Amino acid sequence: QQALARMAGARRFVWNWALAECQAHYQETGKSLPWAELSRRLTTLKQQPDRRWLNQVDAQALQQVLADLRRAYRNFFAKRAGLPRFKSRKRDRGRFRIPQRVRVADRRVYIPKVGSVRIRQSQLVKETTKSATFKQDAAGNWDVALVTEFDMPNTPLPAASPAAVVGVDLGLHDFAVVSDGERVPVPRFFRQAERELRRAQRVLSRRGKQSRRRLRAKRKVALVHRRIAHQRADFLHKLTTGLVKKYEGIAIEDLSVRGLAKTKLGKSVTDASFGEFRRQLEYKTIWHRKHLAVIDRFFPSSKMCHGCGAENQALTLADRSWRCSCGTVHDRDLNAALNIRSEGWKVLAAGYAESINARGPGVRLPQWGAVGVETRIPRL
């Protein structure tokens, strides 16, 4: 922990030093400081007697700080982010990135200048590691995110059928209602932990500032949030993995999660984490060579009768069941899942055809084929 904290402290020091150098050069000349010159100044800085402690940190980790600062300035000039700011020791959490030479084997990660550290490995890493990002959470625990690059195999598209496609309707009464009749209740992890969280935050508010007791109380609050996040992630990973392995195609709705979070049910919507559910389905269907169809958010899945196709314009959110003019009694969520399944099959069927097209090659879904997954560096 001391070695990792030393790496994080060196990153924060180099960031603040490099940002000060860039600002001073701009005030003097009115131009940006070239990054090659900034790198040479960093090498000179490490040779100063009072800065020799920087040699105890991996050199590539310090160079990566300059790369992060350069990207921050590019995002600022592209109007994607604000102006880079100095990092505070009290507010900034420990973090650093090493672009190379990080290896994982036997549930251990080798870190240059630190050594081999035991980890709780979530999955096997068979590919070559491109970079590693180390972050410390509010509870004081360290996490490492490994970035690898791989190509998807160019296997034939599986022969899908309507029976292999399933529709999933998300909601707050039942988290997911599957078109085959399965219902997944809403876990409400945050709601269940609100009482414990309220007590921990009340203790934190009574502690004096700049005291050790306040740090301990702050860590207890962070532990409650950490447990809630882990429970939610475990629930979503098990649910999405089960759906992807069981069905060839999955159809979901394009929900406006940001808009739903601004309503009076915002706390329940964010606790359910619909956006994370979709994000996991998107990459897991690619990994397992499965289909994912996203239905338009304005598609009347709940108001349309699955039998005759008539729409019930008088349906409200309080109606859990309704009777169609054709005589069919619908469960609101199950009927929506069936309509999503039918619409999803149409979307998937339009992506490929049984016969070849005019030019000869078969028509395929655009997400299939040999897919090169671009390396994505996690945000620090």
mmCIF file of C-alpha atoms in Angstrom:
data_model
loop_
_atom_site.group_PDB
_atom_site.id
_atom_site.type_symbol
_atom_site.label_atom_id
_atom_site.label_comp_id
_atom_site.label_asym_id
_atom_site.label_seq_id
_atom_site.Cartn_x
_atom_site.Cartn_y
_atom_site.Cartn_z
ATOM 1 C CA GLN A 1 0.000 0.000 0.000
ATOM 2 C CA GLN A 2 2.858 2.368 0.720
ATOM 3 C CA ALA A 3 4.456 1.627 -2.649
ATOM 4 C CA LEU A 4 1.184 2.200 -4.490
ATOM 5 C CA ALA A 5 0.593 5.404 -2.548
ATOM 6 C CA ARG A 6 4.100 6.534 -3.523
ATOM 7 C CA MET A 7 3.310 5.917 -7.200
ATOM 8 C CA ALA A 8 0.037 7.832 -6.900
ATOM 9 C CA GLY A 9 1.746 10.707 -5.091
ATOM 10 C CA ALA A 10 4.397 10.942 -7.796
ATOM 11 C CA ARG A 11 1.692 11.088 -10.451
ATOM 12 C CA ARG A 12 -0.089 13.913 -8.649
ATOM 13 C CA PHE A 13 3.199 15.822 -8.188
ATOM 14 C CA VAL A 14 4.193 15.464 -11.855
ATOM 15 C CA TRP A 15 0.708 16.473 -12.998
ATOM 16 C CA ASN A 16 0.784 19.675 -10.947
ATOM 17 C CA TRP A 17 4.367 20.421 -12.020
ATOM 18 C CA ALA A 18 3.616 19.869 -15.712
ATOM 19 C CA LEU A 19 0.435 21.940 -15.538
ATOM 20 C CA ALA A 20 2.342 24.797 -13.884
ATOM 21 C CA GLU A 21 5.026 24.600 -16.580
ATOM 22 C CA CYS A 22 2.417 24.773 -19.348
ATOM 23 C CA GLN A 23 0.633 27.730 -17.764
ATOM 24 C CA ALA A 24 3.876 29.640 -17.145
ATOM 25 C CA HIS A 25 5.070 29.072 -20.717
ATOM 26 C CA TYR A 26 1.747 30.267 -22.119
ATOM 27 C CA GLN A 27 1.810 33.429 -19.999
ATOM 28 C CA GLU A 28 5.340 34.247 -21.164
ATOM 29 C CA THR A 29 5.082 33.431 -24.875
ATOM 30 C CA GLY A 30 1.363 33.119 -25.597
ATOM 31 C CA LYS A 31 1.981 29.674 -27.109
ATOM 32 C CA SER A 32 1.572 26.126 -25.907
ATOM 33 C CA LEU A 33 4.569 24.289 -24.531
ATOM 34 C CA PRO A 34 5.698 21.488 -26.907
ATOM 35 C CA TRP A 35 5.273 18.082 -25.330
ATOM 36 C CA ALA A 36 8.750 16.970 -26.384
ATOM 37 C CA GLU A 37 10.193 19.942 -24.467
ATOM 38 C CA LEU A 38 8.012 19.098 -21.466
ATOM 39 C CA SER A 39 9.327 15.525 -21.528
ATOM 40 C CA ARG A 40 12.917 16.800 -21.571
ATOM 41 C CA ARG A 41 12.159 19.070 -18.626
ATOM 42 C CA LEU A 42 10.799 16.090 -16.737
ATOM 43 C CA THR A 43 14.051 14.217 -17.281
ATOM 44 C CA THR A 44 15.974 17.237 -15.971
ATOM 45 C CA LEU A 45 13.621 17.479 -12.988
ATOM 46 C CA LYS A 46 14.382 13.890 -11.951
ATOM 47 C CA GLN A 47 18.101 14.705 -11.878
ATOM 48 C CA GLN A 48 17.749 17.498 -9.344
ATOM 49 C CA PRO A 49 18.999 16.571 -5.832
ATOM 50 C CA ASP A 50 15.697 17.358 -4.104
ATOM 51 C CA ARG A 51 13.699 15.418 -6.725
ATOM 52 C CA ARG A 52 15.704 12.178 -6.750
ATOM 53 C CA TRP A 53 12.769 10.403 -5.095
ATOM 54 C CA LEU A 54 11.027 10.420 -8.489
ATOM 55 C CA ASN A 55 13.526 7.771 -9.620
ATOM 56 C CA GLN A 56 11.828 5.322 -7.243
ATOM 57 C CA VAL A 57 8.752 5.484 -9.479
ATOM 58 C CA ASP A 58 8.439 3.765 -12.855
ATOM 59 C CA ALA A 59 9.598 6.141 -15.591
ATOM 60 C CA GLN A 60 6.799 5.134 -17.991
ATOM 61 C CA ALA A 61 4.199 5.913 -15.327
ATOM 62 C CA LEU A 62 5.556 9.469 -15.133
ATOM 63 C CA GLN A 63 5.582 9.810 -18.923
ATOM 64 C CA GLN A 64 1.986 8.624 -18.954
ATOM 65 C CA VAL A 65 1.094 11.592 -16.751
ATOM 66 C CA LEU A 66 2.265 13.923 -19.521
ATOM 67 C CA ALA A 67 0.191 11.950 -22.020
ATOM 68 C CA ASP A 68 -2.870 12.297 -19.787
ATOM 69 C CA LEU A 69 -2.296 16.042 -19.482
ATOM 70 C CA ARG A 70 -1.945 16.348 -23.248
ATOM 71 C CA ARG A 71 -5.217 14.517 -23.757
ATOM 72 C CA ALA A 72 -6.874 16.761 -21.148
ATOM 73 C CA TYR A 73 -5.790 19.844 -23.089
ATOM 74 C CA ARG A 74 -7.022 18.334 -26.351
ATOM 75 C CA ASN A 75 -10.411 17.654 -24.796
ATOM 76 C CA PHE A 76 -10.476 21.242 -23.531
ATOM 77 C CA PHE A 77 -9.701 22.745 -26.937
ATOM 78 C CA ALA A 78 -12.278 20.412 -28.530
ATOM 79 C CA LYS A 79 -14.834 21.677 -25.962
ATOM 80 C CA ARG A 80 -15.349 18.191 -24.556
ATOM 81 C CA ALA A 81 -14.095 19.058 -21.062
ATOM 82 C CA GLY A 82 -13.039 21.961 -18.892
ATOM 83 C CA LEU A 83 -9.591 23.415 -18.382
ATOM 84 C CA PRO A 84 -7.201 21.026 -16.590
ATOM 85 C CA ARG A 85 -6.896 21.815 -12.891
ATOM 86 C CA PHE A 86 -4.360 21.107 -10.176
ATOM 87 C CA LYS A 87 -4.776 17.955 -8.109
ATOM 88 C CA SER A 88 -5.322 18.240 -4.370
ATOM 89 C CA ARG A 89 -3.783 15.724 -2.004
ATOM 90 C CA LYS A 90 -6.908 15.679 0.159
ATOM 91 C CA ARG A 91 -9.556 15.492 -2.555
ATOM 92 C CA ASP A 92 -7.759 13.539 -5.289
ATOM 93 C CA ARG A 93 -7.821 9.765 -4.911
ATOM 94 C CA GLY A 94 -4.754 7.673 -5.511
ATOM 95 C CA ARG A 95 -4.401 6.620 -9.148
ATOM 96 C CA PHE A 96 -1.779 6.022 -11.792
ATOM 97 C CA ARG A 97 -1.358 4.219 -15.111
ATOM 98 C CA ILE A 98 1.492 2.131 -16.489
ATOM 99 C CA PRO A 99 1.348 1.628 -20.279
ATOM 100 C CA GLN A 100 3.655 -1.422 -20.496
ATOM 101 C CA ARG A 101 5.395 -4.234 -18.628
ATOM 102 C CA VAL A 102 2.501 -5.114 -16.340
ATOM 103 C CA ARG A 103 2.005 -8.895 -16.196
ATOM 104 C CA VAL A 104 -0.683 -11.023 -14.576
ATOM 105 C CA ALA A 105 -0.045 -14.645 -13.621
ATOM 106 C CA ASP A 106 -1.112 -16.971 -10.809
ATOM 107 C CA ARG A 107 -3.491 -14.382 -9.348
ATOM 108 C CA ARG A 108 -0.678 -11.886 -9.004
ATOM 109 C CA VAL A 109 0.066 -8.695 -10.892
ATOM 110 C CA TYR A 110 3.645 -7.586 -11.425
ATOM 111 C CA ILE A 111 4.104 -3.824 -11.094
ATOM 112 C CA PRO A 112 7.432 -2.212 -12.081
ATOM 113 C CA LYS A 113 9.258 -0.645 -9.107
ATOM 114 C CA VAL A 114 6.747 -2.296 -6.768
ATOM 115 C CA GLY A 115 6.919 -6.041 -7.369
ATOM 116 C CA SER A 116 4.372 -8.830 -7.379
ATOM 117 C CA VAL A 117 1.057 -8.092 -5.648
ATOM 118 C CA ARG A 118 -1.743 -10.546 -4.954
ATOM 119 C CA ILE A 119 -5.099 -9.716 -6.540
ATOM 120 C CA ARG A 120 -8.632 -11.071 -6.595
ATOM 121 C CA GLN A 121 -8.796 -11.750 -10.301
ATOM 122 C CA SER A 122 -12.273 -11.491 -11.824
ATOM 123 C CA GLN A 123 -11.413 -13.328 -15.065
ATOM 124 C CA LEU A 124 -8.474 -14.899 -16.826
ATOM 125 C CA VAL A 125 -6.228 -12.691 -18.942
ATOM 126 C CA LYS A 126 -4.774 -14.688 -21.823
ATOM 127 C CA GLU A 127 -4.010 -11.821 -24.190
ATOM 128 C CA THR A 128 -1.064 -9.459 -24.006
ATOM 129 C CA THR A 129 -1.608 -6.642 -21.533
ATOM 130 C CA LYS A 130 -1.512 -3.226 -23.210
ATOM 131 C CA SER A 131 -1.808 -1.034 -20.118
ATOM 132 C CA ALA A 132 -2.872 -1.144 -16.491
ATOM 133 C CA THR A 133 -4.705 1.514 -14.488
ATOM 134 C CA PHE A 134 -4.524 1.443 -10.693
ATOM 135 C CA LYS A 135 -7.131 3.316 -8.644
ATOM 136 C CA GLN A 136 -7.888 3.599 -4.947
ATOM 137 C CA ASP A 137 -11.515 3.825 -3.894
ATOM 138 C CA ALA A 138 -12.941 5.831 -1.021
ATOM 139 C CA ALA A 139 -12.652 2.841 1.319
ATOM 140 C CA GLY A 140 -8.894 2.604 0.755
ATOM 141 C CA ASN A 141 -8.913 -0.505 -1.453
ATOM 142 C CA TRP A 142 -6.916 -0.650 -4.673
ATOM 143 C CA ASP A 143 -8.317 -1.859 -8.008
ATOM 144 C CA VAL A 144 -6.466 -2.557 -11.235
ATOM 145 C CA ALA A 145 -8.067 -2.426 -14.697
ATOM 146 C CA LEU A 146 -6.133 -4.287 -17.386
ATOM 147 C CA VAL A 147 -6.513 -3.346 -21.053
ATOM 148 C CA THR A 148 -5.967 -6.037 -23.681
ATOM 149 C CA GLU A 149 -6.586 -6.256 -27.420
ATOM 150 C CA PHE A 150 -8.058 -9.196 -29.299
ATOM 151 C CA ASP A 151 -9.842 -10.022 -32.558
ATOM 152 C CA MET A 152 -13.179 -11.756 -32.719
ATOM 153 C CA PRO A 153 -13.087 -15.054 -34.663
ATOM 154 C CA ASN A 154 -14.599 -14.976 -38.134
ATOM 155 C CA THR A 155 -17.161 -17.727 -37.581
ATOM 156 C CA PRO A 156 -20.397 -18.138 -39.587
ATOM 157 C CA LEU A 157 -23.491 -16.377 -38.333
ATOM 158 C CA PRO A 158 -25.661 -18.831 -36.340
ATOM 159 C CA ALA A 159 -29.009 -19.700 -37.849
ATOM 160 C CA ALA A 160 -31.401 -17.801 -35.615
ATOM 161 C CA SER A 161 -35.143 -18.476 -35.394
ATOM 162 C CA PRO A 162 -38.018 -16.648 -33.705
ATOM 163 C CA ALA A 163 -37.995 -19.231 -30.912
ATOM 164 C CA ALA A 164 -34.373 -18.361 -30.081
ATOM 165 C CA VAL A 165 -35.124 -14.639 -29.615
ATOM 166 C CA VAL A 166 -36.411 -13.301 -26.316
ATOM 167 C CA GLY A 167 -37.852 -9.927 -25.362
ATOM 168 C CA VAL A 168 -37.008 -8.260 -22.060
ATOM 169 C CA ASP A 169 -39.162 -5.509 -20.573
ATOM 170 C CA LEU A 170 -37.524 -3.477 -17.795
ATOM 171 C CA GLY A 171 -39.468 -1.841 -15.004
ATOM 172 C CA LEU A 172 -39.569 -0.866 -11.352
ATOM 173 C CA HIS A 173 -42.233 -3.360 -10.250
ATOM 174 C CA ASP A 174 -40.277 -6.254 -11.753
ATOM 175 C CA PHE A 175 -36.755 -5.461 -12.858
ATOM 176 C CA ALA A 176 -37.076 -7.673 -15.940
ATOM 177 C CA VAL A 177 -40.026 -9.544 -17.428
ATOM 178 C CA VAL A 178 -38.921 -12.027 -20.072
ATOM 179 C CA SER A 179 -41.220 -12.975 -22.917
ATOM 180 C CA ASP A 180 -41.077 -16.653 -21.886
ATOM 181 C CA GLY A 181 -42.800 -15.786 -18.587
ATOM 182 C CA GLU A 182 -39.792 -15.420 -16.297
ATOM 183 C CA ARG A 183 -39.903 -12.499 -13.865
ATOM 184 C CA VAL A 184 -36.912 -11.013 -12.065
ATOM 185 C CA PRO A 185 -37.917 -8.909 -9.050
ATOM 186 C CA VAL A 186 -36.244 -5.574 -8.346
ATOM 187 C CA PRO A 187 -33.518 -6.097 -5.716
ATOM 188 C CA ARG A 188 -33.543 -2.491 -4.369
ATOM 189 C CA PHE A 189 -30.051 -2.671 -2.876
ATOM 190 C CA PHE A 190 -29.838 1.042 -2.136
ATOM 191 C CA ARG A 191 -33.294 1.146 -0.573
ATOM 192 C CA GLN A 192 -32.395 -1.724 1.751
ATOM 193 C CA ALA A 193 -29.171 -0.035 2.857
ATOM 194 C CA GLU A 194 -30.619 3.459 3.314
ATOM 195 C CA ARG A 195 -31.066 3.055 7.068
ATOM 196 C CA GLU A 196 -27.495 1.905 7.599
ATOM 197 C CA LEU A 197 -26.198 4.608 5.281
ATOM 198 C CA ARG A 198 -28.208 7.284 7.073
ATOM 199 C CA ARG A 199 -26.727 6.259 10.429
ATOM 200 C CA ALA A 200 -23.185 6.245 9.062
ATOM 201 C CA GLN A 201 -23.634 9.685 7.489
ATOM 202 C CA ARG A 202 -25.109 11.037 10.731
ATOM 203 C CA VAL A 203 -22.031 9.892 12.647
ATOM 204 C CA LEU A 204 -19.805 11.468 9.984
ATOM 205 C CA SER A 205 -21.578 14.827 10.286
ATOM 206 C CA ARG A 206 -20.848 14.942 14.043
ATOM 207 C CA ARG A 207 -17.114 14.351 13.681
ATOM 208 C CA GLY A 208 -14.755 17.295 13.765
ATOM 209 C CA LYS A 209 -12.922 18.284 10.626
ATOM 210 C CA GLN A 210 -9.274 17.279 10.189
ATOM 211 C CA SER A 211 -9.663 14.538 12.831
ATOM 212 C CA ARG A 212 -8.850 10.835 12.726
ATOM 213 C CA ARG A 213 -12.330 9.946 13.928
ATOM 214 C CA ARG A 214 -13.760 11.755 10.894
ATOM 215 C CA LEU A 215 -11.519 9.710 8.597
ATOM 216 C CA ARG A 216 -12.739 6.481 10.195
ATOM 217 C CA ALA A 217 -16.372 7.600 9.914
ATOM 218 C CA LYS A 218 -15.825 8.599 6.298
ATOM 219 C CA ARG A 219 -14.418 5.168 5.532
ATOM 220 C CA LYS A 220 -17.501 3.493 7.056
ATOM 221 C CA VAL A 221 -19.744 5.520 4.753
ATOM 222 C CA ALA A 222 -17.568 4.513 1.802
ATOM 223 C CA LEU A 223 -17.798 0.842 2.799
ATOM 224 C CA VAL A 224 -21.606 0.995 2.717
ATOM 225 C CA HIS A 225 -21.566 2.514 -0.771
ATOM 226 C CA ARG A 226 -18.981 -0.041 -1.865
ATOM 227 C CA ARG A 227 -21.100 -2.971 -0.709
ATOM 228 C CA ILE A 228 -24.162 -1.574 -2.510
ATOM 229 C CA ALA A 229 -22.175 -1.172 -5.734
ATOM 230 C CA HIS A 230 -20.802 -4.717 -5.493
ATOM 231 C CA GLN A 231 -24.246 -6.198 -4.831
ATOM 232 C CA ARG A 232 -25.709 -4.375 -7.812
ATOM 233 C CA ALA A 233 -22.836 -5.391 -10.089
ATOM 234 C CA ASP A 234 -23.096 -9.041 -9.008
ATOM 235 C CA PHE A 235 -26.850 -9.074 -9.681
ATOM 236 C CA LEU A 236 -26.522 -7.494 -13.131
ATOM 237 C CA HIS A 237 -23.612 -9.683 -14.238
ATOM 238 C CA LYS A 238 -25.412 -12.894 -13.265
ATOM 239 C CA LEU A 239 -28.624 -11.794 -14.981
ATOM 240 C CA THR A 240 -27.023 -10.610 -18.237
ATOM 241 C CA THR A 241 -24.698 -13.614 -18.487
ATOM 242 C CA GLY A 242 -27.630 -15.988 -18.000
ATOM 243 C CA LEU A 243 -29.666 -14.290 -20.724
ATOM 244 C CA VAL A 244 -26.792 -14.249 -23.208
ATOM 245 C CA LYS A 245 -25.951 -17.913 -22.685
ATOM 246 C CA LYS A 246 -29.574 -19.065 -22.841
ATOM 247 C CA TYR A 247 -30.839 -17.215 -25.928
ATOM 248 C CA GLU A 248 -29.467 -16.543 -29.412
ATOM 249 C CA GLY A 249 -31.062 -13.099 -29.639
ATOM 250 C CA ILE A 250 -32.174 -10.542 -27.058
ATOM 251 C CA ALA A 251 -34.466 -7.571 -27.669
ATOM 252 C CA ILE A 252 -34.694 -4.614 -25.291
ATOM 253 C CA GLU A 253 -36.122 -1.096 -25.381
ATOM 254 C CA ASP A 254 -34.068 2.067 -25.814
ATOM 255 C CA LEU A 255 -35.007 3.675 -22.498
ATOM 256 C CA SER A 256 -34.196 7.304 -21.740
ATOM 257 C CA VAL A 257 -32.534 6.575 -18.410
ATOM 258 C CA ARG A 258 -31.332 10.149 -17.996
ATOM 259 C CA GLY A 259 -34.866 11.440 -18.438
ATOM 260 C CA LEU A 260 -36.347 8.857 -16.069
ATOM 261 C CA ALA A 261 -33.770 9.781 -13.431
ATOM 262 C CA LYS A 262 -35.148 13.338 -13.352
ATOM 263 C CA THR A 263 -38.660 12.231 -12.385
ATOM 264 C CA LYS A 264 -40.015 11.596 -8.898
ATOM 265 C CA LEU A 265 -38.939 7.956 -9.312
ATOM 266 C CA GLY A 266 -35.355 8.988 -9.960
ATOM 267 C CA LYS A 267 -33.938 7.247 -6.888
ATOM 268 C CA SER A 268 -35.557 3.949 -7.832
ATOM 269 C CA VAL A 269 -34.453 4.302 -11.461
ATOM 270 C CA THR A 270 -30.815 4.913 -10.565
ATOM 271 C CA ASP A 271 -30.934 2.108 -7.992
ATOM 272 C CA ALA A 272 -32.165 -0.309 -10.683
ATOM 273 C CA SER A 273 -29.305 0.724 -13.037
ATOM 274 C CA PHE A 274 -30.991 0.143 -16.397
ATOM 275 C CA GLY A 275 -28.105 1.751 -18.259
ATOM 276 C CA GLU A 276 -25.565 -0.683 -16.827
ATOM 277 C CA PHE A 277 -27.859 -3.586 -17.747
ATOM 278 C CA ARG A 278 -27.855 -2.478 -21.393
ATOM 279 C CA ARG A 279 -24.103 -1.804 -21.399
ATOM 280 C CA GLN A 280 -23.350 -5.322 -20.196
ATOM 281 C CA LEU A 281 -25.692 -6.862 -22.759
ATOM 282 C CA GLU A 282 -24.035 -4.912 -25.573
ATOM 283 C CA TYR A 283 -20.527 -6.233 -25.005
ATOM 284 C CA LYS A 284 -21.511 -9.710 -23.785
ATOM 285 C CA THR A 285 -23.562 -10.427 -26.901
ATOM 286 C CA ILE A 286 -20.509 -9.549 -29.008
ATOM 287 C CA TRP A 287 -18.221 -11.724 -26.903
ATOM 288 C CA HIS A 288 -20.582 -14.729 -27.096
ATOM 289 C CA ARG A 289 -21.476 -14.205 -30.782
ATOM 290 C CA LYS A 290 -25.128 -13.480 -30.037
ATOM 291 C CA HIS A 291 -27.648 -10.880 -31.308
ATOM 292 C CA LEU A 292 -28.931 -7.769 -29.544
ATOM 293 C CA ALA A 293 -31.807 -5.693 -30.928
ATOM 294 C CA VAL A 294 -32.593 -2.297 -29.406
ATOM 295 C CA ILE A 295 -36.179 -1.214 -30.048
ATOM 296 C CA ASP A 296 -37.096 2.439 -30.500
ATOM 297 C CA ARG A 297 -38.171 4.080 -27.260
ATOM 298 C CA PHE A 298 -41.417 5.344 -28.832
ATOM 299 C CA PHE A 299 -42.550 1.851 -29.829
ATOM 300 C CA PRO A 300 -45.895 1.216 -28.013
ATOM 301 C CA SER A 301 -44.888 -2.059 -26.424
ATOM 302 C CA SER A 302 -47.251 -1.793 -23.440
ATOM 303 C CA LYS A 303 -50.253 -0.310 -25.276
ATOM 304 C CA MET A 304 -50.261 -2.715 -28.219
ATOM 305 C CA CYS A 305 -52.177 -5.974 -28.057
ATOM 306 C CA HIS A 306 -49.884 -8.852 -28.840
ATOM 307 C CA GLY A 307 -52.747 -10.828 -30.376
ATOM 308 C CA CYS A 308 -54.513 -8.412 -32.729
ATOM 309 C CA GLY A 309 -52.153 -5.443 -32.798
ATOM 310 C CA ALA A 310 -54.694 -2.880 -31.540
ATOM 311 C CA GLU A 311 -53.458 -0.034 -29.354
ATOM 312 C CA ASN A 312 -54.994 0.972 -26.037
ATOM 313 C CA GLN A 313 -54.462 4.728 -25.889
ATOM 314 C CA ALA A 314 -56.218 4.985 -22.514
ATOM 315 C CA LEU A 315 -53.624 2.804 -20.748
ATOM 316 C CA THR A 316 -51.952 4.518 -17.777
ATOM 317 C CA LEU A 317 -48.930 3.639 -15.674
ATOM 318 C CA ALA A 318 -51.190 2.515 -12.825
ATOM 319 C CA ASP A 319 -52.844 -0.169 -14.993
ATOM 320 C CA ARG A 320 -51.064 -3.467 -14.419
ATOM 321 C CA SER A 321 -53.483 -5.432 -16.633
ATOM 322 C CA TRP A 322 -55.986 -4.507 -19.325
ATOM 323 C CA ARG A 323 -58.528 -6.109 -21.651
ATOM 324 C CA CYS A 324 -58.271 -5.627 -25.383
ATOM 325 C CA SER A 325 -61.258 -5.146 -27.675
ATOM 326 C CA CYS A 326 -60.594 -8.622 -29.074
ATOM 327 C CA GLY A 327 -61.277 -10.083 -25.608
ATOM 328 C CA THR A 328 -57.711 -10.892 -24.597
ATOM 329 C CA VAL A 329 -56.661 -9.971 -21.050
ATOM 330 C CA HIS A 330 -53.042 -8.816 -20.946
ATOM 331 C CA ASP A 331 -50.566 -8.547 -18.165
ATOM 332 C CA ARG A 332 -48.962 -5.194 -18.847
ATOM 333 C CA ASP A 333 -45.292 -6.205 -18.523
ATOM 334 C CA LEU A 334 -45.604 -9.633 -20.144
ATOM 335 C CA ASN A 335 -47.489 -8.161 -23.099
ATOM 336 C CA ALA A 336 -44.737 -5.538 -23.492
ATOM 337 C CA ALA A 337 -42.073 -8.256 -23.444
ATOM 338 C CA LEU A 338 -43.905 -10.216 -26.139
ATOM 339 C CA ASN A 339 -44.222 -7.127 -28.338
ATOM 340 C CA ILE A 340 -40.538 -6.303 -27.826
ATOM 341 C CA ARG A 341 -39.681 -9.862 -28.824
ATOM 342 C CA SER A 342 -41.723 -9.637 -32.028
ATOM 343 C CA GLU A 343 -40.289 -6.244 -32.967
ATOM 344 C CA GLY A 344 -36.788 -7.423 -32.096
ATOM 345 C CA TRP A 345 -37.102 -10.426 -34.377
ATOM 346 C CA LYS A 346 -38.105 -8.099 -37.220
ATOM 347 C CA VAL A 347 -35.014 -5.976 -36.605
ATOM 348 C CA LEU A 348 -32.740 -9.018 -36.501
ATOM 349 C CA ALA A 349 -34.360 -10.616 -39.553
ATOM 350 C CA ALA A 350 -33.823 -7.444 -41.549
ATOM 351 C CA GLY A 351 -30.101 -7.595 -40.800
ATOM 352 C CA TYR A 352 -29.488 -10.732 -42.857
ATOM 353 C CA ALA A 353 -31.321 -12.723 -45.512
ATOM 354 C CA GLU A 354 -31.593 -16.405 -46.366
ATOM 355 C CA SER A 355 -30.457 -15.782 -49.942
ATOM 356 C CA ILE A 356 -27.441 -13.915 -51.212
ATOM 357 C CA ASN A 357 -27.694 -10.430 -52.581
ATOM 358 C CA ALA A 358 -27.023 -9.211 -56.111
ATOM 359 C CA ARG A 359 -23.253 -9.008 -55.651
ATOM 360 C CA GLY A 360 -22.886 -12.505 -54.324
ATOM 361 C CA PRO A 361 -21.794 -12.422 -50.667
ATOM 362 C CA GLY A 362 -24.300 -13.138 -47.937
ATOM 363 C CA VAL A 363 -25.927 -10.290 -46.078
ATOM 364 C CA ARG A 364 -24.880 -10.139 -42.408
ATOM 365 C CA LEU A 365 -25.501 -8.034 -39.376
ATOM 366 C CA PRO A 366 -23.061 -5.093 -39.309
ATOM 367 C CA GLN A 367 -21.744 -6.030 -35.841
ATOM 368 C CA TRP A 368 -20.523 -9.464 -36.973
ATOM 369 C CA GLY A 369 -17.367 -10.574 -38.683
ATOM 370 C CA ALA A 370 -13.775 -10.248 -37.599
ATOM 371 C CA VAL A 371 -14.088 -7.451 -35.069
ATOM 372 C CA GLY A 372 -10.971 -5.774 -33.742
ATOM 373 C CA VAL A 373 -11.721 -4.446 -30.280
ATOM 374 C CA GLU A 374 -9.936 -1.143 -29.887
ATOM 375 C CA THR A 375 -8.008 -0.707 -26.685
ATOM 376 C CA ARG A 376 -9.788 1.694 -24.380
ATOM 377 C CA ILE A 377 -7.867 3.292 -21.544
ATOM 378 C CA PRO A 378 -10.024 3.604 -18.418
ATOM 379 C CA ARG A 379 -10.610 7.078 -17.093
ATOM 380 C CA LEU A 380 -8.417 8.008 -14.169
#
